Amino acid sequence: QTEYCILAIGHSARDTLYMLKNRGINLTKKTFAVGFRIEHKQEYINECQYGKNYSKLLPPAEYKINVRTKQKRGVFTFCMCPGGVVVPASSEQGYLAINGMSYNKRNLENANSAVLVNVEPSDLEEDVMSGIEFQRKIEKKAFELGGGKYKAPVQLATDYIKGIKTTKLLDVKPSYSIGYTLTDLNGILPPILNESLKEGLVQLNKKINNFSKKGAILTGVESRSSSPVRINRDKDSFNCNIKGLIPCGEGAGYAGGIMTAAVDGIKCAEKVMEDIKNAI
Ligand SMILES: Cc1cc2nc3c(=O)[nH]c(=O)nc-3n(C[C@H](O)[C@H](O)[C@H](O)COP(=O)(O)OP(=O)(O)OC[C@H]3O[C@@H](n4cnc5c(N)ncnc54)[C@H](O)[C@@H]3O)c2cc1C
């Protein structure tokens, strides 16, 4: 028994989100984003960002770029990992999700970043859990395209844009350690998102030279950049529709990264302290 419970379960605790919905906790759909990881040679990104004769004393270069497509969709890079790796992030058997990270030294061969397109609540079915089911659907397709055993489906970005299966990679080799299958990623996302992502990738070439050309590769599927649902909470007390139950952080839809999740945790703890103080 407790009077307060701060629920900071992350955005992959699908079992708990379903349990909450089935027990009458109010949830709403929210905008989230899906797409792929794009990888380049870090050296190439350094040259694009610093110039061909850049000083080796400079840190591995980063980027954060975005465009708006004709269909008025945001296509953007997220969580760019200089000198990093693409990593598995699946949380359910038979479903494939990937993410990216850099080790402290940021000294590995490839740079990677998520390249994402927004998914609006209106793209999905009425049900509040339709975003989670949509994530599952694309993760299942990615698992199958990867050939099973959590190998990832990989394609040259140029082939993805043209809609042809990749049979041979160029200079960039996938950093995903479990293994990969060369394929055509076009079957994963629904047409509206797929077309927007392709248009966005072409437009991004104006921001970074040859961003989606030459040897750049895509690995699928990046589906967990943000939560597709929000657990509703009162803006003053932070309670959801049960007193004392306080949804918190990314999984509850109030954060989008390490810092914002940490700050939301502090804010939730302050609300509990305030409530205890007022009760004395
Ligand atoms: C590979 C990777 C790289 C990332 N890199 C960055 C980055 O560079 N910068 C950035 O800002 N963000 C990054 N993120 C995102 C960042 O990790 C999250 O935004 C952040 O951790 C969210 O914090 P949170 O506390 O809301 O949830 P989480 O950190 O996901 O914590 C939720 C916790 O709840 C636990 N849990 C869930 N259900 C239960 C249960 N039923 N019982 C007990 N425990 C449970 C989980 O095991 C987990 O420990 C990255 C994520 C990944 C996967």
Short mmCIF file of C-alpha atoms and ligand atoms in Angstrom, two decimals:
data_model
loop_
_atom_site.label_atom_id
_atom_site.label_comp_id
_atom_site.label_asym_id
_atom_site.label_seq_id
_atom_site.Cartn_x
_atom_site.Cartn_y
_atom_site.Cartn_z
CA GLN A 1 0.00 0.00 0.00
CA THR A 2 1.23 3.47 -0.84
CA GLU A 3 -0.32 6.90 -1.11
CA TYR A 4 1.89 7.94 -4.01
CA CYS A 5 3.21 6.11 -7.02
CA ILE A 6 5.35 7.89 -9.63
CA LEU A 7 4.95 5.83 -12.77
CA ALA A 8 8.10 6.33 -14.87
CA ILE A 9 7.96 3.18 -16.99
CA GLY A 10 9.59 4.35 -20.25
CA HIS A 11 7.97 4.13 -23.66
CA SER A 12 8.43 0.42 -24.20
CA ALA A 13 6.36 -0.86 -21.25
CA ARG A 14 3.50 -1.79 -23.54
CA ASP A 15 2.19 -4.39 -21.06
CA THR A 16 1.78 -1.74 -18.35
CA LEU A 17 0.22 0.79 -20.73
CA TYR A 18 -2.40 -1.81 -21.73
CA MET A 19 -2.97 -2.71 -18.07
CA LEU A 20 -3.54 0.99 -17.26
CA LYS A 21 -5.97 1.41 -20.15
CA ASN A 22 -7.89 -1.71 -19.15
CA ARG A 23 -8.16 -0.39 -15.57
CA GLY A 24 -9.70 2.90 -16.69
CA ILE A 25 -6.71 5.25 -16.62
CA ASN A 26 -7.20 8.04 -19.15
CA LEU A 27 -4.75 7.97 -22.05
CA THR A 28 -4.61 9.98 -25.28
CA LYS A 29 -2.88 9.47 -28.60
CA LYS A 30 -0.01 11.82 -29.36
CA THR A 31 2.23 12.64 -32.31
CA PHE A 32 5.33 10.48 -32.51
CA ALA A 33 7.85 9.64 -35.22
CA VAL A 34 9.19 6.61 -37.08
CA GLY A 35 11.82 5.93 -39.72
CA PHE A 36 15.27 4.44 -40.11
CA ARG A 37 18.88 4.95 -38.96
CA ILE A 38 21.12 6.49 -41.58
CA GLU A 39 24.86 5.75 -41.49
CA HIS A 40 27.79 7.52 -43.14
CA LYS A 41 31.52 7.40 -42.61
CA GLN A 42 32.28 9.79 -39.74
CA GLU A 43 35.12 11.19 -41.82
CA TYR A 44 32.66 12.16 -44.54
CA ILE A 45 30.45 14.00 -42.02
CA ASN A 46 33.57 15.76 -40.65
CA GLU A 47 34.47 16.93 -44.16
CA CYS A 48 30.93 18.14 -44.85
CA GLN A 49 30.70 20.04 -41.56
CA TYR A 50 34.28 21.32 -41.14
CA GLY A 51 35.58 21.42 -44.74
CA LYS A 52 37.98 19.07 -46.56
CA ASN A 53 41.12 20.26 -44.76
CA TYR A 54 39.69 20.16 -41.26
CA SER A 55 41.98 19.99 -38.24
CA LYS A 56 42.17 16.52 -36.67
CA LEU A 57 42.06 18.28 -33.31
CA LEU A 58 38.36 18.98 -33.85
CA PRO A 59 35.85 16.58 -32.25
CA PRO A 60 33.85 14.22 -34.50
CA ALA A 61 31.28 16.46 -36.22
CA GLU A 62 27.57 16.34 -35.45
CA TYR A 63 24.48 17.48 -37.34
CA LYS A 64 20.81 18.12 -36.72
CA ILE A 65 18.82 18.83 -39.87
CA ASN A 66 15.18 18.95 -40.86
CA VAL A 67 12.91 19.72 -43.80
CA ARG A 68 9.19 20.04 -44.46
CA THR A 69 7.77 17.95 -47.29
CA LYS A 70 5.09 18.82 -49.87
CA GLN A 71 2.59 16.81 -47.81
CA LYS A 72 3.48 19.16 -44.91
CA ARG A 73 5.25 16.44 -42.94
CA GLY A 74 8.29 17.09 -40.80
CA VAL A 75 11.27 14.89 -41.76
CA PHE A 76 14.16 15.30 -39.38
CA THR A 77 17.30 13.73 -37.97
CA PHE A 78 17.28 12.78 -34.28
CA CYS A 79 19.76 11.42 -31.77
CA MET A 80 22.80 11.79 -34.04
CA CYS A 81 25.59 9.58 -32.76
CA PRO A 82 29.09 10.69 -33.89
CA GLY A 83 31.56 7.81 -34.22
CA GLY A 84 28.85 5.50 -32.92
CA VAL A 85 26.92 2.31 -33.56
CA VAL A 86 23.42 1.21 -34.47
CA VAL A 87 22.12 -0.99 -31.65
CA PRO A 88 19.20 -3.38 -31.10
CA ALA A 89 16.34 -1.94 -29.02
CA SER A 90 13.64 -4.60 -29.35
CA SER A 91 11.50 -5.36 -26.33
CA GLU A 92 9.25 -8.10 -27.68
CA GLN A 93 10.03 -11.45 -29.26
CA GLY A 94 9.70 -11.45 -33.04
CA TYR A 95 9.69 -7.66 -33.36
CA LEU A 96 12.70 -5.60 -34.43
CA ALA A 97 13.43 -2.07 -33.22
CA ILE A 98 16.78 -0.34 -33.48
CA ASN A 99 18.41 2.73 -31.95
CA GLY A 100 21.84 4.36 -31.95
CA MET A 101 24.53 5.30 -29.46
CA SER A 102 28.09 6.60 -29.20
CA TYR A 103 30.66 5.36 -26.73
CA ASN A 104 32.54 7.99 -24.72
CA LYS A 105 35.40 8.35 -27.22
CA ARG A 106 33.11 8.72 -30.26
CA ASN A 107 35.91 7.19 -32.28
CA LEU A 108 34.22 4.44 -34.31
CA GLU A 109 34.14 4.50 -38.10
CA ASN A 110 30.52 5.43 -38.75
CA ALA A 111 28.27 8.32 -37.84
CA ASN A 112 24.59 7.42 -37.45
CA SER A 113 21.38 9.26 -36.86
CA ALA A 114 17.69 8.48 -36.86
CA VAL A 115 15.93 9.98 -39.86
CA LEU A 116 12.29 10.24 -38.98
CA VAL A 117 8.89 11.33 -40.20
CA ASN A 118 6.07 12.46 -37.92
CA VAL A 119 3.07 10.20 -37.36
CA GLU A 120 -0.03 12.20 -36.49
CA PRO A 121 -2.89 10.74 -34.40
CA SER A 122 -5.15 11.30 -37.44
CA ASP A 123 -3.00 8.84 -39.46
CA LEU A 124 -4.08 6.06 -37.14
CA GLU A 125 -7.25 4.26 -36.20
CA GLU A 126 -9.54 5.68 -33.50
CA ASP A 127 -8.36 3.41 -30.68
CA VAL A 128 -6.02 5.07 -28.20
CA MET A 129 -3.57 2.16 -28.46
CA SER A 130 -3.41 2.33 -32.27
CA GLY A 131 0.04 4.01 -32.13
CA ILE A 132 1.46 1.07 -30.17
CA GLU A 133 -0.13 -1.39 -32.59
CA PHE A 134 1.28 0.62 -35.50
CA GLN A 135 4.76 0.42 -33.94
CA ARG A 136 4.32 -3.33 -33.53
CA LYS A 137 3.24 -3.71 -37.15
CA ILE A 138 6.34 -2.00 -38.56
CA GLU A 139 8.65 -3.74 -36.06
CA LYS A 140 7.21 -7.11 -37.19
CA LYS A 141 7.83 -6.23 -40.85
CA ALA A 142 11.38 -5.14 -40.03
CA PHE A 143 11.99 -8.42 -38.18
CA GLU A 144 10.75 -10.41 -41.18
CA LEU A 145 12.71 -8.34 -43.74
CA GLY A 146 15.82 -8.79 -41.63
CA GLY A 147 15.48 -12.55 -42.07
CA GLY A 148 14.85 -13.34 -38.38
CA LYS A 149 17.18 -13.81 -35.42
CA TYR A 150 17.15 -10.01 -34.90
CA LYS A 151 19.25 -9.36 -37.97
CA ALA A 152 18.40 -5.92 -39.34
CA PRO A 153 17.14 -5.03 -42.82
CA VAL A 154 19.59 -2.70 -44.57
CA GLN A 155 19.43 -0.76 -47.84
CA LEU A 156 21.43 1.91 -49.64
CA ALA A 157 19.53 5.19 -49.21
CA THR A 158 19.68 5.75 -52.99
CA ASP A 159 18.04 2.36 -53.62
CA TYR A 160 15.36 3.07 -51.01
CA ILE A 161 14.50 6.31 -52.79
CA LYS A 162 14.39 4.51 -56.16
CA GLY A 163 12.46 1.56 -54.69
CA ILE A 164 14.96 -1.14 -55.70
CA LYS A 165 16.43 -3.88 -53.55
CA THR A 166 20.06 -3.34 -52.57
CA THR A 167 22.36 -6.16 -53.64
CA LYS A 168 25.74 -4.59 -52.85
CA LEU A 169 26.89 -1.94 -50.40
CA LEU A 170 29.47 0.73 -51.23
CA ASP A 171 31.97 2.20 -48.73
CA VAL A 172 29.71 2.35 -45.62
CA LYS A 173 29.27 -0.96 -43.80
CA PRO A 174 26.48 -1.43 -41.22
CA SER A 175 27.66 -1.13 -37.60
CA TYR A 176 24.69 -3.15 -36.25
CA SER A 177 26.42 -6.07 -34.55
CA ILE A 178 23.84 -8.88 -34.79
CA GLY A 179 24.01 -9.02 -38.59
CA TYR A 180 22.02 -7.67 -41.50
CA THR A 181 20.13 -8.58 -44.65
CA LEU A 182 20.24 -6.45 -47.79
CA THR A 183 16.68 -5.75 -48.84
CA ASP A 184 14.13 -3.12 -49.89
CA LEU A 185 12.80 -1.15 -46.91
CA ASN A 186 9.91 0.26 -48.95
CA GLY A 187 7.41 -2.28 -47.62
CA ILE A 188 7.75 -1.26 -43.97
CA LEU A 189 5.98 2.10 -43.67
CA PRO A 190 2.54 2.96 -45.06
CA PRO A 191 2.65 4.89 -48.39
CA ILE A 192 2.07 8.41 -46.99
CA LEU A 193 4.94 8.09 -44.50
CA ASN A 194 7.18 6.23 -46.94
CA GLU A 195 6.76 8.85 -49.66
CA SER A 196 7.32 11.70 -47.17
CA LEU A 197 10.46 10.08 -45.84
CA LYS A 198 11.82 9.59 -49.35
CA GLU A 199 11.07 13.18 -50.30
CA GLY A 200 12.61 14.35 -47.03
CA LEU A 201 15.77 12.31 -47.64
CA VAL A 202 16.18 13.93 -51.06
CA GLN A 203 15.62 17.41 -49.61
CA LEU A 204 18.15 16.76 -46.84
CA ASN A 205 20.85 16.67 -49.53
CA LYS A 206 20.52 20.45 -49.61
CA LYS A 207 21.48 20.60 -45.91
CA ILE A 208 24.36 18.11 -46.02
CA ASN A 209 25.95 17.35 -49.37
CA ASN A 210 25.09 13.82 -50.60
CA PHE A 211 23.31 13.06 -47.32
CA SER A 212 21.17 10.33 -48.92
CA LYS A 213 23.49 9.63 -51.85
CA LYS A 214 26.78 7.77 -52.38
CA GLY A 215 27.25 4.96 -49.86
CA ALA A 216 24.79 6.18 -47.16
CA ILE A 217 22.86 3.22 -45.74
CA LEU A 218 19.53 2.89 -43.95
CA THR A 219 18.81 0.31 -41.24
CA GLY A 220 15.25 -0.44 -40.09
CA VAL A 221 13.28 0.25 -38.13
CA GLU A 222 13.49 3.20 -35.76
CA SER A 223 10.15 3.13 -33.97
CA ARG A 224 10.85 4.15 -30.37
CA SER A 225 12.02 7.75 -30.63
CA SER A 226 8.96 8.89 -28.66
CA SER A 227 5.84 7.53 -27.01
CA PRO A 228 2.68 7.20 -29.12
CA VAL A 229 0.46 7.72 -26.05
CA ARG A 230 0.24 10.16 -23.18
CA ILE A 231 -1.08 9.19 -19.74
CA ASN A 232 -3.24 12.21 -18.94
CA ARG A 233 -2.31 14.10 -15.78
CA ASP A 234 -3.71 17.18 -14.07
CA LYS A 235 -1.52 20.19 -14.81
CA ASP A 236 -1.51 21.33 -11.16
CA SER A 237 -1.40 18.13 -9.09
CA PHE A 238 0.23 15.90 -11.76
CA ASN A 239 -2.21 13.15 -10.69
CA CYS A 240 -3.80 11.03 -13.42
CA ASN A 241 -7.49 10.20 -12.91
CA ILE A 242 -6.50 8.25 -9.78
CA LYS A 243 -5.23 10.37 -6.90
CA GLY A 244 -1.63 9.62 -5.99
CA LEU A 245 -0.81 7.94 -9.29
CA ILE A 246 1.62 10.26 -11.09
CA PRO A 247 2.62 9.48 -14.68
CA CYS A 248 6.17 10.66 -15.37
CA GLY A 249 8.84 10.81 -18.06
CA GLU A 250 8.98 9.62 -21.62
CA GLY A 251 6.61 6.67 -21.44
CA ALA A 252 3.90 8.86 -19.97
CA GLY A 253 4.42 11.35 -22.81
CA TYR A 254 6.05 14.18 -20.82
CA ALA A 255 9.64 13.91 -21.99
CA GLY A 256 11.67 13.29 -25.12
CA GLY A 257 15.15 12.40 -23.93
CA ILE A 258 17.42 11.92 -20.93
CA MET A 259 17.39 15.52 -19.69
CA THR A 260 13.67 16.19 -20.11
CA ALA A 261 12.86 12.84 -18.47
CA ALA A 262 15.16 13.67 -15.54
CA VAL A 263 13.62 17.13 -15.14
CA ASP A 264 10.11 15.66 -15.25
CA GLY A 265 11.16 13.21 -12.51
CA ILE A 266 12.23 16.12 -10.31
CA LYS A 267 8.98 17.98 -11.02
CA CYS A 268 6.92 14.89 -10.07
CA ALA A 269 8.90 14.42 -6.82
CA GLU A 270 8.33 18.09 -5.96
CA LYS A 271 4.57 17.64 -6.48
CA VAL A 272 4.55 14.72 -4.02
CA MET A 273 6.54 16.73 -1.43
CA GLU A 274 4.19 19.68 -1.87
CA ASP A 275 1.17 17.43 -1.35
CA ILE A 276 2.64 15.89 1.82
CA LYS A 277 3.51 19.35 3.16
CA ASN A 278 -0.01 20.64 2.51
CA ALA A 279 -1.50 17.63 4.30
CA ILE A 280 0.46 18.29 7.54
C1 LIG B 1 20.26 3.23 -27.32
C2 LIG B 1 19.60 4.49 -26.81
C3 LIG B 1 20.30 5.67 -26.91
C4 LIG B 1 19.75 6.86 -26.45
N1 LIG B 1 20.48 8.00 -26.53
C5 LIG B 1 19.96 9.15 -26.04
C6 LIG B 1 20.74 10.34 -26.04
O1 LIG B 1 21.88 10.39 -26.49
N2 LIG B 1 20.17 11.47 -25.52
C7 LIG B 1 18.91 11.49 -25.01
O2 LIG B 1 18.46 12.55 -24.55
N3 LIG B 1 18.16 10.37 -25.01
C8 LIG B 1 18.64 9.21 -25.49
N4 LIG B 1 17.88 8.06 -25.47
C9 LIG B 1 16.51 8.14 -24.94
C10 LIG B 1 16.53 8.11 -23.41
O3 LIG B 1 17.18 6.95 -22.97
C11 LIG B 1 15.10 8.17 -22.88
O4 LIG B 1 14.46 9.34 -23.40
C12 LIG B 1 15.07 8.26 -21.37
O5 LIG B 1 15.79 7.17 -20.80
C13 LIG B 1 13.63 8.22 -20.85
O6 LIG B 1 13.67 8.20 -19.46
P1 LIG B 1 12.48 7.61 -18.60
O7 LIG B 1 12.95 7.67 -17.18
O8 LIG B 1 11.19 8.28 -18.94
O9 LIG B 1 12.31 6.08 -19.05
P2 LIG B 1 13.41 4.90 -19.09
O10 LIG B 1 14.80 5.40 -19.00
O11 LIG B 1 13.02 4.05 -20.26
O12 LIG B 1 13.13 4.14 -17.73
C14 LIG B 1 11.99 3.34 -17.52
C15 LIG B 1 12.37 2.24 -16.55
O13 LIG B 1 11.19 1.59 -16.07
C16 LIG B 1 11.45 0.22 -16.03
N5 LIG B 1 10.16 -0.52 -16.06
C17 LIG B 1 9.24 -0.55 -17.06
N6 LIG B 1 8.20 -1.33 -16.70
C18 LIG B 1 8.46 -1.78 -15.44
C19 LIG B 1 7.75 -2.61 -14.54
N7 LIG B 1 6.54 -3.14 -14.83
N8 LIG B 1 8.32 -2.87 -13.34
C20 LIG B 1 9.54 -2.35 -13.01
N9 LIG B 1 10.26 -1.54 -13.84
C21 LIG B 1 9.72 -1.27 -15.04
C22 LIG B 1 12.32 -0.04 -17.24
O14 LIG B 1 13.02 -1.25 -17.13
C23 LIG B 1 13.24 1.18 -17.18
O15 LIG B 1 14.35 0.95 -16.37
C24 LIG B 1 18.42 6.86 -25.91
C25 LIG B 1 17.71 5.66 -25.83
C26 LIG B 1 18.29 4.49 -26.27
C27 LIG B 1 17.51 3.18 -26.17
#
